[in-house]
Structure formats: C-alpha cells, structure tokens
Short mmCIF file of C-alpha atoms and ligand atoms in Angstrom, two decimals:
data_model
loop_
_atom_site.label_atom_id
_atom_site.label_comp_id
_atom_site.label_asym_id
_atom_site.label_seq_id
_atom_site.Cartn_x
_atom_site.Cartn_y
_atom_site.Cartn_z
CA UNK Y 1251 0.10 0.01 -0.19
CA UNK Y 1252 1.26 2.92 -0.87
CA UNK Y 1253 -0.15 6.64 0.10
CA UNK Y 1254 0.13 9.16 2.85
CA UNK Y 1255 2.05 8.04 5.63
CA UNK Y 1256 0.97 8.18 9.12
CA UNK Y 1257 4.06 7.78 11.71
CA UNK Y 1258 3.71 3.92 13.60
CA UNK Y 1259 3.90 5.14 16.54
CA UNK Y 1260 2.51 8.37 15.36
CA UNK Y 1261 3.86 11.96 15.26
CA UNK Y 1262 4.23 15.27 17.36
CA UNK Y 1263 4.14 18.81 17.31
CA UNK Y 1264 7.38 19.88 18.91
CA UNK Y 1265 11.24 19.45 18.94
CA UNK Y 1266 13.06 18.88 22.39
CA UNK Y 1267 15.64 17.05 23.83
CA UNK Y 1268 14.97 14.51 26.50
CA UNK Y 1269 17.17 12.17 28.50
CA UNK Y 1270 17.13 8.87 30.12
CA UNK Y 1271 17.01 10.59 33.44
CA UNK Y 1272 14.72 12.90 33.82
CA UNK Y 1273 11.13 10.90 33.81
CA UNK Y 1274 12.53 7.97 35.63
CA UNK Y 1275 13.82 10.59 39.01
CA UNK Y 1276 10.34 10.73 39.35
CA UNK Y 1277 10.16 7.17 40.62
CA UNK Y 1278 8.67 6.64 43.85
CA UNK Y 1279 10.22 4.40 46.41
CA UNK Y 1280 7.89 1.28 47.74
CA UNK Y 1281 7.28 -0.74 50.09
CA UNK Y 1282 10.18 -2.93 51.75
CA UNK Y 1283 10.53 -6.75 51.30
CA UNK Y 1284 9.82 -8.54 54.39
CA UNK Y 1285 12.22 -11.21 53.47
CA UNK Y 1286 15.81 -10.91 51.67
CA UNK Y 1287 17.61 -7.96 52.43
CA UNK Y 1288 19.24 -8.39 48.95
CA UNK Y 1289 16.34 -7.92 46.88
CA UNK Y 1290 14.55 -5.36 48.89
CA UNK Y 1291 18.31 -3.24 48.35
CA UNK Y 1292 17.97 -4.12 44.67
CA UNK Y 1293 15.08 -1.76 44.56
CA UNK Y 1294 12.98 -4.09 42.57
CA UNK Y 1295 10.44 -2.38 41.35
CA UNK Y 1296 7.98 -4.84 40.68
CA UNK Y 1297 5.12 -6.47 42.39
CA UNK Y 1298 7.09 -10.03 42.33
CA UNK Y 1299 5.64 -12.94 44.00
CA UNK Y 1300 8.40 -15.48 44.78
CA UNK Y 1301 8.86 -18.83 46.16
CA UNK Y 1302 12.42 -19.47 47.88
CA UNK Y 1303 13.87 -20.85 45.29
CA UNK Y 1304 12.76 -18.66 42.89
CA UNK Y 1305 13.73 -15.86 44.87
CA UNK Y 1306 17.45 -17.17 45.18
CA UNK Y 1307 17.58 -17.15 41.08
CA UNK Y 1308 15.51 -13.31 40.99
CA UNK Y 1309 17.41 -11.96 43.30
CA UNK Y 1310 21.11 -11.91 42.22
CA UNK Y 1311 20.08 -10.88 38.46
CA UNK Y 1312 17.90 -7.87 39.71
CA UNK Y 1313 20.32 -6.84 42.11
CA UNK Y 1314 23.04 -6.63 39.46
CA UNK Y 1315 20.56 -5.36 36.73
CA UNK Y 1316 19.43 -2.24 39.15
CA UNK Y 1317 16.41 -1.29 37.41
CA UNK Y 1318 13.87 1.65 37.02
CA UNK Y 1319 10.60 2.56 36.14
CA UNK Y 1320 7.47 4.45 36.12
CA UNK Y 1321 6.16 3.37 39.71
CA UNK Y 1322 8.68 1.57 42.34
CA UNK Y 1323 6.94 -1.03 44.13
CA UNK Y 1324 7.44 -4.11 45.65
CA UNK Y 1325 6.02 -6.89 47.36
CA UNK Y 1326 6.52 -10.21 48.68
CA UNK Y 1327 3.36 -11.74 49.65
CA UNK Y 1328 4.59 -14.55 51.80
CA UNK Y 1329 6.69 -14.86 55.44
CA UNK Y 1330 9.68 -17.11 55.67
CA UNK Y 1331 7.88 -19.91 56.55
CA UNK Y 1332 5.25 -20.05 53.93
CA UNK Y 1333 8.38 -19.34 51.19
CA UNK Y 1334 10.40 -23.07 52.65
CA UNK Y 1335 6.64 -24.79 52.22
CA UNK Y 1336 6.88 -23.23 48.38
CA UNK Y 1337 9.97 -24.81 47.24
CA UNK Y 1338 9.03 -27.11 44.93
CA UNK Y 1339 5.80 -24.94 43.43
CA UNK Y 1340 5.67 -23.88 40.34
CA UNK Y 1341 7.19 -20.60 38.28
CA UNK Y 1342 3.78 -19.41 37.74
CA UNK Y 1343 3.93 -17.55 40.88
CA UNK Y 1344 6.41 -15.26 39.58
CA UNK Y 1345 4.74 -11.78 38.23
CA UNK Y 1346 5.66 -8.82 37.66
CA UNK Y 1347 3.54 -5.66 37.83
CA UNK Y 1348 4.31 -2.11 35.72
CA UNK Y 1349 1.74 0.49 36.19
CA UNK Y 1350 0.97 2.75 33.75
CA UNK Y 1351 0.22 6.17 35.61
CA UNK Y 1352 -2.60 7.95 34.21
CA UNK Y 1353 -4.71 9.49 37.00
CA UNK Y 1354 -8.64 7.48 36.98
CA UNK Y 1355 -7.17 5.95 33.49
CA UNK Y 1356 -4.37 3.94 35.04
CA UNK Y 1357 -3.64 0.40 34.60
CA UNK Y 1358 -1.27 -2.53 35.65
CA UNK Y 1359 0.62 -4.56 33.05
CA UNK Y 1360 1.13 -7.83 34.29
CA UNK Y 1361 4.22 -9.62 33.45
CA UNK Y 1362 5.22 -13.29 33.50
CA UNK Y 1363 5.41 -16.93 32.56
CA UNK Y 1364 2.22 -18.99 32.51
CA UNK Y 1365 -0.05 -15.95 33.59
CA UNK Y 1366 -2.98 -16.82 31.44
CA UNK Y 1367 -2.98 -19.87 34.10
CA UNK Y 1368 -4.05 -17.12 36.46
CA UNK Y 1369 -7.66 -16.81 36.46
CA UNK Y 1370 -8.51 -14.05 38.64
CA UNK Y 1371 -5.75 -11.75 36.99
CA UNK Y 1372 -8.14 -11.60 34.07
CA UNK Y 1373 -11.82 -11.94 35.87
CA UNK Y 1374 -10.82 -9.08 38.13
CA UNK Y 1375 -10.78 -6.83 34.91
CA UNK Y 1376 -14.14 -7.97 33.34
CA UNK Y 1377 -16.76 -6.00 34.75
CA UNK Y 1378 -19.83 -7.11 33.15
CA UNK Y 1379 -21.37 -10.41 32.41
CA UNK Y 1380 -20.39 -10.60 28.18
CA UNK Y 1381 -16.93 -10.80 26.78
CA UNK Y 1382 -15.95 -10.75 23.07
CA UNK Y 1383 -12.51 -12.01 22.48
CA UNK Y 1384 -11.12 -10.57 19.28
CA UNK Y 1385 -8.08 -13.03 18.00
CA UNK Y 1386 -6.59 -14.01 14.51
CA UNK Y 1387 -7.13 -17.54 12.44
CA UNK Y 1388 -3.54 -18.05 13.66
CA UNK Y 1389 -3.74 -17.42 17.30
CA UNK Y 1390 -6.86 -18.73 18.09
CA UNK Y 1391 -5.59 -22.94 17.84
CA UNK Y 1392 -2.97 -21.55 20.33
CA UNK Y 1393 -4.68 -19.74 22.79
CA UNK Y 1394 -8.28 -19.29 22.76
CA UNK Y 1395 -9.24 -22.05 24.57
CA UNK Y 1396 -6.92 -21.29 27.26
CA UNK Y 1397 -8.40 -17.30 27.64
CA UNK Y 1398 -11.75 -18.91 28.04
CA UNK Y 1399 -11.46 -21.21 30.05
CA UNK Y 1400 -9.19 -18.67 32.77
CA UNK Y 1401 -12.47 -16.10 32.17
CA UNK Y 1402 -15.00 -19.10 32.97
CA UNK Y 1403 -12.79 -20.60 36.02
CA UNK Y 1404 -14.26 -21.62 39.02
CA UNK Y 1405 -17.25 -21.75 37.71
CA UNK Y 1406 -17.51 -17.41 36.62
CA UNK Y 1407 -20.68 -16.67 35.18
CA UNK Y 1408 -19.66 -14.75 32.32
CA UNK Y 1409 -20.85 -15.14 28.57
CA UNK Y 1410 -17.83 -15.21 26.05
CA UNK Y 1411 -18.04 -14.82 22.22
CA UNK Y 1412 -15.25 -14.92 20.29
CA UNK Y 1413 -14.89 -13.47 16.71
CA UNK Y 1414 -11.33 -14.84 14.40
CA UNK Y 1415 -9.86 -12.26 11.84
CA UNK Y 1416 -7.68 -13.00 9.03
CA UNK Y 1417 -4.18 -12.84 9.60
CA UNK Y 1418 -2.02 -9.74 8.31
CA UNK Y 1419 -1.40 -6.24 8.09
CA UNK Y 1420 -3.34 -6.20 5.06
CA UNK Y 1421 -6.41 -6.89 6.83
CA UNK Y 1422 -6.22 -4.20 9.43
CA UNK Y 1423 -9.08 -2.26 7.35
CA UNK Y 1424 -12.20 -0.89 8.12
CA UNK Y 1425 -13.91 -3.93 6.03
CA UNK Y 1426 -12.24 -6.24 8.55
CA UNK Y 1427 -12.98 -4.09 11.31
CA UNK Y 1428 -16.98 -4.41 10.84
CA UNK Y 1429 -17.05 -8.07 11.71
CA UNK Y 1430 -15.90 -7.33 15.22
CA UNK Y 1431 -18.64 -4.56 15.25
CA UNK Y 1432 -21.23 -7.43 13.57
CA UNK Y 1433 -19.93 -10.00 16.16
CA UNK Y 1434 -20.54 -7.39 18.73
CA UNK Y 1435 -24.06 -6.50 17.38
CA UNK Y 1436 -25.43 -9.90 17.00
CA UNK Y 1437 -24.71 -11.19 20.39
CA UNK Y 1438 -25.96 -8.20 22.03
CA UNK Y 1439 -23.04 -6.85 23.74
CA UNK Y 1440 -24.24 -4.11 26.08
CA UNK Y 1441 -22.18 -1.25 27.57
CA UNK Y 1442 -20.63 -3.46 30.60
CA UNK Y 1443 -19.05 -5.82 28.03
CA UNK Y 1444 -15.33 -6.08 27.70
CA UNK Y 1445 -13.75 -6.63 24.35
CA UNK Y 1446 -10.37 -8.73 24.74
CA UNK Y 1447 -7.53 -8.42 21.97
CA UNK Y 1448 -5.49 -11.92 21.90
CA UNK Y 1449 -2.64 -11.66 19.79
CA UNK Y 1450 -0.27 -9.18 18.08
CA UNK Y 1451 0.17 -5.63 17.29
CA UNK Y 1452 -2.36 -5.68 14.09
CA UNK Y 1453 -5.32 -7.40 16.41
CA UNK Y 1454 -4.38 -5.05 19.68
CA UNK Y 1455 -4.79 -2.03 17.24
CA UNK Y 1456 -8.17 -3.33 15.89
CA UNK Y 1457 -9.51 -4.38 18.91
CA UNK Y 1458 -8.82 -1.34 20.81
CA UNK Y 1459 -10.27 0.61 18.32
CA UNK Y 1460 -13.72 -1.73 18.32
CA UNK Y 1461 -13.66 -1.25 21.92
CA UNK Y 1462 -12.86 3.11 21.82
CA UNK Y 1463 -16.30 3.22 19.59
CA UNK Y 1464 -18.30 0.27 19.72
CA UNK Y 1465 -21.03 2.00 22.21
CA UNK Y 1466 -18.93 5.18 22.28
CA UNK Y 1467 -16.85 2.94 24.25
CA UNK Y 1468 -16.31 -0.50 26.28
CA UNK Y 1469 -14.01 -1.60 29.09
CA UNK Y 1470 -11.18 -3.17 27.14
CA UNK Y 1471 -8.08 -5.74 27.88
CA UNK Y 1472 -4.94 -6.44 26.04
CA UNK Y 1473 -3.24 -10.09 25.68
CA UNK Y 1474 -0.23 -9.04 23.74
CA UNK Y 1475 1.24 -12.20 22.14
CA UNK Y 1476 4.43 -10.96 20.15
CA UNK Y 1477 6.94 -9.28 21.62
CA UNK Y 1478 6.18 -6.28 19.61
CA UNK Y 1479 2.89 -6.19 21.07
CA UNK Y 1480 4.51 -6.83 24.77
CA UNK Y 1481 6.68 -4.19 24.37
CA UNK Y 1482 5.11 -1.47 22.57
CA UNK Y 1483 1.82 -1.76 20.91
CA UNK Y 1484 -0.29 -3.12 23.69
CA UNK Y 1485 1.10 -0.17 26.04
CA UNK Y 1486 0.19 3.75 25.71
CA UNK Y 1487 -3.41 3.64 24.28
CA UNK Y 1488 -2.77 3.92 20.58
CA UNK Y 1489 -5.29 2.02 18.29
CA UNK Y 1490 -6.57 2.21 14.58
CA UNK Y 1491 -6.73 0.69 11.76
CA UNK Y 1492 -5.00 1.65 8.15
CA UNK Y 1493 -6.95 3.34 5.32
CA UNK Y 1494 -5.93 2.56 1.30
CA UNK Y 1495 -4.63 5.53 1.37
CA UNK Y 1496 -2.15 5.63 4.60
CA UNK Y 1497 -0.94 3.43 7.67
CA UNK Y 1498 -2.50 3.84 11.19
CA UNK Y 1499 -4.66 6.89 9.35
CA UNK Y 1500 -7.83 6.53 11.35
CA UNK Y 1501 -7.77 5.64 15.39
CA UNK Y 1502 -8.11 6.64 18.68
CA UNK Y 1503 -6.40 7.22 22.04
CA UNK Y 1504 -7.91 4.42 24.43
CA UNK Y 1505 -6.41 3.30 27.10
CA UNK Y 1506 -7.03 -0.62 28.23
CA UNK Y 1507 -8.30 -2.03 31.59
CA UNK Y 1508 -5.13 -4.02 32.01
CA UNK Y 1509 -2.22 -5.41 29.58
CA UNK Y 1510 -1.52 -9.39 30.67
CA UNK Y 1511 1.79 -10.48 29.09
CA UNK Y 1512 2.01 -14.09 29.50
CA UNK Y 1513 5.79 -14.41 28.15
CA UNK Y 1514 4.75 -18.17 27.35
CA UNK Y 1515 3.20 -17.24 24.05
CA UNK Y 1516 6.56 -16.65 23.11
CA UNK Y 1517 6.92 -20.03 22.56
CA UNK Y 1518 5.20 -20.07 19.32
CA UNK Y 1519 6.48 -17.26 17.90
CA UNK Y 1520 8.30 -17.27 14.75
CA UNK Y 1521 12.45 -15.84 14.94
CA UNK Y 1522 11.68 -13.51 12.60
CA UNK Y 1523 8.78 -11.85 14.56
CA UNK Y 1524 10.42 -12.22 17.87
CA UNK Y 1525 13.79 -10.02 16.37
CA UNK Y 1526 11.25 -7.37 15.15
CA UNK Y 1527 10.28 -6.75 18.80
CA UNK Y 1528 13.71 -6.36 19.88
CA UNK Y 1529 14.11 -3.50 17.51
CA UNK Y 1530 11.60 -2.02 19.75
CA UNK Y 1531 13.73 -2.80 22.91
CA UNK Y 1532 16.81 -1.70 21.81
CA UNK Y 1533 14.85 1.76 20.91
CA UNK Y 1534 14.59 2.33 24.38
CA UNK Y 1535 18.05 1.90 25.28
CA UNK Y 1536 19.10 4.33 22.85
CA UNK Y 1537 16.56 6.61 23.05
CA UNK Y 1538 16.59 7.51 26.95
CA UNK Y 1539 17.69 4.57 29.04
CA UNK Y 1540 21.31 3.56 28.94
CA UNK Y 1541 21.85 0.98 31.43
CA UNK Y 1542 19.17 -0.79 29.35
CA UNK Y 1543 20.97 -0.50 26.31
CA UNK Y 1544 24.30 -2.19 28.76
CA UNK Y 1545 21.96 -5.32 29.93
CA UNK Y 1546 21.25 -5.65 26.06
CA UNK Y 1547 25.09 -5.98 25.29
CA UNK Y 1548 25.40 -8.78 27.89
CA UNK Y 1549 22.46 -10.62 27.30
CA UNK Y 1550 20.63 -10.57 23.94
CA UNK Y 1551 21.58 -13.95 23.10
CA UNK Y 1552 19.51 -14.89 26.03
CA UNK Y 1553 16.71 -12.91 25.24
CA UNK Y 1554 16.81 -14.54 21.40
CA UNK Y 1555 16.92 -18.22 23.02
CA UNK Y 1556 13.80 -16.84 24.93
CA UNK Y 1557 15.08 -17.52 28.37
CA UNK Y 1558 12.45 -16.29 30.66
CA UNK Y 1559 14.02 -14.06 33.49
CA UNK Y 1560 15.65 -12.53 30.51
CA UNK Y 1561 12.47 -12.00 28.45
CA UNK Y 1562 10.58 -11.28 31.76
CA UNK Y 1563 13.28 -8.18 32.17
CA UNK Y 1564 13.33 -7.01 28.86
CA UNK Y 1565 10.00 -6.46 28.73
CA UNK Y 1566 9.32 -4.99 32.05
CA UNK Y 1567 12.00 -2.70 31.67
CA UNK Y 1568 10.53 -1.66 27.65
CA UNK Y 1569 6.82 -1.28 29.24
CA UNK Y 1570 8.62 1.08 32.11
CA UNK Y 1571 10.23 3.06 29.38
CA UNK Y 1572 7.31 3.33 26.89
CA UNK Y 1573 4.81 4.03 30.53
CA UNK Y 1574 7.25 7.01 31.76
CA UNK Y 1575 6.63 8.50 28.30
CA UNK Y 1576 3.33 8.12 28.11
CA UNK Y 1577 2.54 8.87 31.36
CA UNK Y 1578 4.46 12.09 30.71
CA UNK Y 1579 2.99 12.74 27.01
CA UNK Y 1580 0.08 10.66 26.36
CA UNK Y 1581 -0.96 12.44 23.12
CA UNK Y 1582 2.24 12.80 21.99
CA UNK Y 1583 2.69 16.78 22.12
CA UNK Y 1584 6.27 16.41 22.16
CA UNK Y 1585 8.48 13.41 24.12
CA UNK Y 1586 6.45 10.41 22.80
CA UNK Y 1587 7.84 11.33 19.45
CA UNK Y 1588 11.07 10.19 20.47
CA UNK Y 1589 9.59 6.68 20.34
CA UNK Y 1590 10.20 7.08 16.87
CA UNK Y 1591 13.45 6.45 16.64
CA UNK Y 1592 14.22 4.99 13.35
CA UNK Y 1593 11.05 4.72 11.88
CA UNK Y 1594 11.15 7.48 9.64
CA UNK Y 1595 13.47 5.67 7.93
CA UNK Y 1596 12.12 2.45 8.45
CA UNK Y 1597 8.92 3.60 7.52
CA UNK Y 1598 10.29 4.80 3.96
CA UNK Y 1599 11.46 0.99 3.94
CA UNK Y 1600 8.32 -0.25 4.69
CA UNK Y 1601 6.15 1.62 2.16
CA UNK Y 1602 9.09 1.31 -0.61
CA UNK Y 1603 9.23 -2.44 -0.02
CA UNK Y 1604 5.50 -2.79 0.14
CA UNK Y 1605 3.80 -3.66 2.97
CA UNK Y 1606 4.12 -7.34 4.25
CA UNK Y 1607 7.65 -7.65 2.83
CA UNK Y 1608 9.72 -6.41 5.53
CA UNK Y 1609 8.52 -6.82 8.85
CA UNK Y 1610 8.00 -3.60 11.14
CA UNK Y 1611 10.92 -4.37 13.70
CA UNK Y 1612 13.15 -4.99 10.31
CA UNK Y 1613 12.57 -1.92 9.07
CA UNK Y 1614 13.08 0.13 12.27
CA UNK Y 1615 16.27 -2.05 12.72
CA UNK Y 1616 17.98 -0.86 9.78
CA UNK Y 1617 16.20 2.40 10.31
CA UNK Y 1618 17.74 3.29 13.55
CA UNK Y 1619 21.01 2.25 11.61
CA UNK Y 1620 20.67 5.14 9.04
CA UNK Y 1621 19.69 7.31 11.98
CA UNK Y 1622 22.64 6.49 14.52
CA UNK Y 1623 24.68 7.08 10.89
CA UNK Y 1624 23.45 10.37 10.36
CA UNK Y 1625 24.19 11.50 13.91
CA UNK Y 1626 27.61 10.25 13.91
CA UNK Y 1627 28.00 12.40 10.47
CA UNK Y 1628 26.39 15.25 12.37
CA UNK Y 1629 29.19 14.80 15.16
CA UNK Y 1630 26.47 14.21 17.74
CA UNK Y 1631 27.70 10.62 18.56
CA UNK Y 1632 30.73 9.51 18.82
CA UNK Y 1633 32.14 6.67 16.47
CA UNK Y 1634 31.81 3.86 19.62
CA UNK Y 1635 28.51 4.48 20.14
CA UNK Y 1636 28.31 4.01 16.40
CA UNK Y 1637 29.42 0.54 16.60
CA UNK Y 1638 27.95 -0.62 19.87
CA UNK Y 1639 24.32 0.11 17.95
CA UNK Y 1640 25.69 -1.50 14.72
CA UNK Y 1641 26.86 -4.84 16.85
CA UNK Y 1642 23.67 -5.10 19.01
CA UNK Y 1643 21.42 -4.59 15.82
CA UNK Y 1644 23.35 -7.65 14.32
CA UNK Y 1645 23.12 -9.74 17.14
CA UNK Y 1646 19.50 -9.38 17.43
CA UNK Y 1647 19.63 -10.85 13.74
CA UNK Y 1648 17.68 -7.53 12.27
CA UNK Y 1649 18.71 -6.31 8.78
CA UNK Y 1650 21.86 -3.46 9.01
CA UNK Y 1651 20.80 -2.09 5.92
CA UNK Y 1652 18.19 -1.03 3.78
CA UNK Y 1653 17.25 -3.49 0.32
CA UNK Y 1654 18.89 -2.94 -2.82
CA UNK Y 1655 15.82 -1.94 -4.46
CA UNK Y 1656 15.68 1.41 -2.13
CA UNK Y 1657 17.42 4.16 -3.74
CA UNK Y 1658 17.98 7.62 -2.37
CA UNK Y 1659 15.21 9.43 -4.42
CA UNK Y 1660 12.64 6.78 -2.86
CA UNK Y 1661 13.35 7.44 0.16
CA UNK Y 1662 13.15 11.20 -0.38
CA UNK Y 1663 9.67 11.39 -1.73
CA UNK Y 1664 7.80 8.91 0.87
CA UNK Y 1665 10.32 10.75 3.66
CA UNK Y 1666 8.76 14.04 2.29
CA UNK Y 1667 4.72 12.94 3.22
CA UNK Y 1668 5.94 12.07 6.72
CA UNK Y 1669 3.60 13.46 8.90
CA UNK Y 1670 6.66 14.55 11.14
CA UNK Y 1671 7.70 17.13 8.51
CA UNK Y 1672 6.44 20.51 9.45
CA UNK Y 1673 6.80 24.04 7.73
CA UNK Y 1674 8.54 22.11 4.44
CA UNK Y 1675 11.35 20.72 7.52
CA UNK Y 1676 11.24 16.94 8.31
CA UNK Y 1677 11.92 16.46 12.10
CA UNK Y 1678 14.03 13.49 12.78
CA UNK Y 1679 15.06 11.38 15.69
CA UNK Y 1680 18.63 11.43 16.18
CA UNK Y 1681 20.72 10.57 19.09
CA UNK Y 1682 23.06 13.09 20.49
CA UNK Y 1683 25.26 13.23 23.42
CA UNK Y 1684 26.02 10.15 25.50
CA UNK Y 1685 24.61 6.87 24.67
CA UNK Y 1686 20.49 6.50 26.17
CA UNK Y 1687 20.04 10.59 24.93
CA UNK Y 1688 17.87 11.74 21.57
CA UNK Y 1689 16.35 15.19 20.44
CA UNK Y 1690 13.71 15.34 18.07
CA UNK Y 1691 14.53 17.96 15.57
CA UNK Y 1692 14.45 19.62 12.43
CA UNK Y 1693 17.83 22.08 13.35
CA UNK Y 1694 20.24 19.77 11.60
CA UNK Y 1695 22.44 19.87 8.64
CA UNK Y 1696 20.71 18.45 5.51
CA UNK Y 1697 23.46 17.51 3.74
CA UNK Y 1698 24.48 14.81 6.51
CA UNK Y 1699 20.98 13.30 6.15
CA UNK Y 1700 22.14 13.29 1.83
CA UNK Y 1701 25.17 11.63 3.14
CA UNK Y 1702 23.66 9.12 4.87
CA UNK Y 1703 21.24 7.84 2.19
CA UNK Y 1704 23.85 7.85 -0.48
CA UNK Y 1705 25.74 5.83 1.49
CA UNK Y 1706 23.09 3.51 2.28
CA UNK Y 1707 21.85 3.54 -1.41
CA UNK Y 1708 23.42 2.05 -4.46
CA UNK Y 1709 21.86 4.57 -6.40
N1 LIG X 3061 -0.55 1.00 18.68
C1 LIG X 3061 0.83 1.22 19.07
O1 LIG X 3061 1.65 1.81 19.58
C2 LIG X 3061 1.86 0.02 17.87
C3 LIG X 3061 3.16 0.31 18.64
C4 LIG X 3061 4.15 -0.84 17.25
C5 LIG X 3061 3.28 -1.50 15.82
N2 LIG X 3061 1.81 -1.04 16.02
C6 LIG X 3061 1.13 -1.93 15.00
O2 LIG X 3061 1.74 -3.35 15.82
C7 LIG X 3061 1.05 -3.70 14.45
C8 LIG X 3061 2.58 -5.04 14.39
O3 LIG X 3061 2.52 -5.78 15.16
P1 LIG X 3061 3.13 -7.17 15.23
O4 LIG X 3061 4.31 -7.15 14.72
O5 LIG X 3061 2.40 -8.14 16.67
O6 LIG X 3061 2.29 -7.99 13.83
P2 LIG X 3061 1.52 -8.48 13.98
O7 LIG X 3061 0.23 -8.44 14.72
O8 LIG X 3061 1.23 -9.20 12.12
O9 LIG X 3061 1.99 -10.41 14.34
C9 LIG X 3061 2.71 -10.95 13.67
C10 LIG X 3061 2.29 -12.38 13.05
O10 LIG X 3061 2.10 -13.05 14.30
C11 LIG X 3061 1.17 -14.29 14.66
N3 LIG X 3061 1.27 -14.31 15.84
C12 LIG X 3061 0.82 -13.64 17.03
N4 LIG X 3061 1.13 -13.88 18.29
C13 LIG X 3061 1.67 -15.32 18.03
C14 LIG X 3061 2.39 -16.80 18.77
N5 LIG X 3061 2.23 -16.29 19.79
N6 LIG X 3061 2.73 -17.40 18.27
C15 LIG X 3061 2.47 -17.72 16.72
N7 LIG X 3061 2.37 -16.91 15.88
C16 LIG X 3061 2.15 -15.52 16.28
C17 LIG X 3061 0.38 -13.82 13.84
O11 LIG X 3061 -0.94 -14.16 13.75
C18 LIG X 3061 1.13 -12.52 13.07
O12 LIG X 3061 0.99 -13.33 11.69
C19 LIG X 3061 1.68 -3.06 13.07
O13 LIG X 3061 0.01 -2.84 12.68
C20 LIG X 3061 1.59 -1.68 13.98
O14 LIG X 3061 0.88 -0.81 13.33
C21 LIG X 3061 0.94 -0.42 17.17
ZN1 LIG X 3062 7.49 0.71 16.30
#
C-alpha cells in the first residue's frame, strides 16, 4: 500500500531533547520486602510473587541489573515459613507488575510466564457479564481455549464470544473491523461488556479501536502475544486501522483496563517475529535508558533464546520506559515522538518495499542504523557508540541496511510526506550526546541526511 504515511507510533508537534534520567528520577520508593535484604536493596520496581527457589534465582540478577521505572513498588507476599513450604511450587507464581500512571485511567501491565493460568488476573478486570475476544485464525488454535477457560474458571458466570479475523497487516482495515462490530451487535454486547484483544499488534490496534468506538466505548483488555505487542503496541493506548491511502490513519487514543503479558505465548512465535520485537527493545535503551542498553549487550543471546528471566526483564524494562513516556505525554505533544527513533527511515523502507515484505521491526532496525549514521555524521555521537548500535542490531539478527531496491530518490519522496514534516522541514529523532540521549528536531545540516542516504543506497 502506498500513499500518505502516518508514523506508526504517531507523530508530534514539538522539537525537544530528552534524557533517560529526567522522568525516571520521579520514580517513587515503595514498600519494603519482608524477606531477603538482597532483594530489598535491589530497589526491585515491581510487585513480585516468588517462592524461595525463585527468590534465589531472581534476586541476584535484579541486584546486578539495577532497575528503574514509572513506579517503584515491591511486594513479596509470603513470610519465611510460607516460602520454605513453597520450594517445589511451579514458576507460575512469579509475576512482575508495571503501572501505567494516567490518573483515573491508570492500569497495570502484568508480566510473567504462565499468567494465562492465573484466572483471577483476567477475571478481576472483567466488569460485566459479557466478553468478546478478538483474535485471528493463527492465534485462536493456540491460545483461545486457554483464555476462555481462564474467564470461566471457578464457575465464573460470564458469557464469552469470540471473533476470528484473517491474519496479516493487509487485513488491518475498516472492512475487517466491521466483523468485530457485526459480532458484537449479533451477540448483544452491552455497555458493560469487555473486549479482549488476543494477538499481536494488528489485533491489539483493531480490537482497541473497536472497543473505543462500539457503544462509544467499552471495557478493553490487552493480551499481547508477540514481543512487538508486549514491549510496545499494547501499552499506551494508540489504536486504529489502516486506510488504503495510509497506515494507521484512522484511530483513537483508548487505554485498556489491563495488559496481561504471558511470556509463554512467545514459545510459538517465529524467530523473525521475535527479532522484530527486539528492535523496539533496543530503541528504549538508545533514546532514554543507557543501563538497559548495557544490559542488552550482556544478554541479547538469552533474549533470542527465549530465556524466561531475560524475556521478563526485557519486557518489564521496555514497558517501564514506555509507561514513563506515555504518562508524561499521552497524546504526543513532543516527548512521545522520541519513541519513533529509526521509524522515519523504517517507514520509508516498509512503504518502498510494499507492506508485509519487511516486518515493522526489521525496517526499524535498519532505520535505527541509518539514524545513528546520520547522528555520527553530524558529530552528535561518537564512533564507539555507532559501533555498539551496529553490533547489537547485528546480534539481534536484524537487517543492517535498507534493501538494494531502495534508492535515494525513493527515500526522499516517501520521507517528504512523513507526518513529522512541519513547514517543509522533516523532523527526525536523532541520537545526541552520550548513550541514552536523543533529540526530536528539524535543526540539522541536511547534507548529513543526503550523505547518509547516499551511503546506504546504491543509486
Ligand atoms: N499501537 C501502537 O502503539 C503500535 C506500536 C507499534 C506497532 N503497532 C502496530 O502493530 C502491528 C505490528 O504488530 P506485530 O509485529 O505484533 O504483528 P502481527 O500482529 O501481525 O503479528 C505477527 C504475526 O505473528 C502471529 N502471531 C502472533 N502471536 C503469535 C504467537 N504467540 N505464536 C505464533 N504466532 C503468533 C500473527 O498471527 C502474525 O502472523 C502493526 O500494525 C503496527 O502498526 C502499533
Ligand atoms: Zn515501532
């Protein structure tokens, strides 16, 4: 699909600089641990439910990692005696919670392995007696019955309907969205019903928009099943569908009641899709969280191997960063635009190659290398940082350059209609200063942009 491009993650009106520190300094100190001073001193910023064995495994990496986030709180809901009794308990008790702080629209993000087996998590966010699960034909055979079972567990009196959409970005359309409204009306979903998005970013964006508009807004829960959705699209309330003339052109800001991330769902995700999500994880480190980037440098292979504690940590920290940004700038007046590092170049690649050929995260990976190259040419970052960005992207098995079919002219013509163009000047998110700092600006030497495009394109 070609035409006017809306930035995937939206666009913004103002230039400005952001640092990793500015918002996280606002983190609040929380409750103290009843057990294990090691963990307490780690300033673990999540609600964590652990048995003793897990505690031993969990405490040490968390101490080493340090941690930061939108809210700092910690609960270990067991006394020492209970912990000893629980040594052989299954891992499902471990859970991390990140809060998205939006006043009376605040919500929790639950993160952990096997959370779909904890029915109370879902049930407490379903207010009415009717639920509509929106999913697709690929995900339904894998996870739909588990979600229905969780909703009905313990004889819970709730009527559950589901609608299965075709799979793929090309189906993120008004036409396919109508199937959700059709099902909702046919099954008499009322004002107190809950819509549940079960799937990746496509399903999350579509179900969210359906929930925002059906009966002028109904309760909504996100169960993201791709890494991309777990670290990015399910958090922050951007919902919508594509128009034939442009991506994500129709939509609404609409926040969910909760986001439930069961990392076990990533077991069935193809490697290429996993790597695509890692591109957004790398982004958070580069734009505002140097420590997280350093952690990735030490743990990238564990993430790609789907090691549970590495995945939980990467998702938690990504969500904390996104939650911080969204809490400060929900409707994208400025700061939120920095989440688009690498996306302007990336969107040009997605559009130029035709949607679906390159995954979004793959285009963002190559786009981030291009943004870093331009930042280096401007003298805004040093060569060492560029090399580190190149190396982590390579280790994540993401593309390091645009496809040969992209030439300078196609980049220019696609980027010229980017929504971040203001008064004829293209605003870009570029890296500036030490690791973890970026700017959103039109104030750069255009020669650097020209040189970057020439460097990466054959013609
Ligand atoms: N709202 C936002 O802030 C935001 C941010 C980033 C991206 N997005 C949107 O997200 C979409 C991309 O999301 P995505 O990368 O998740 O793509 P996707 O939703 O198309 O999912 C990728 C593929 O993986 C399959 N899949 C999903 N979960 C699976 C699982 N557990 N096991 C096996 N297969 C599984 C899907 O069926 C699909 O084929 C784009 O439409 C983009 O615009 C939105
Ligand atoms: Zn993105």
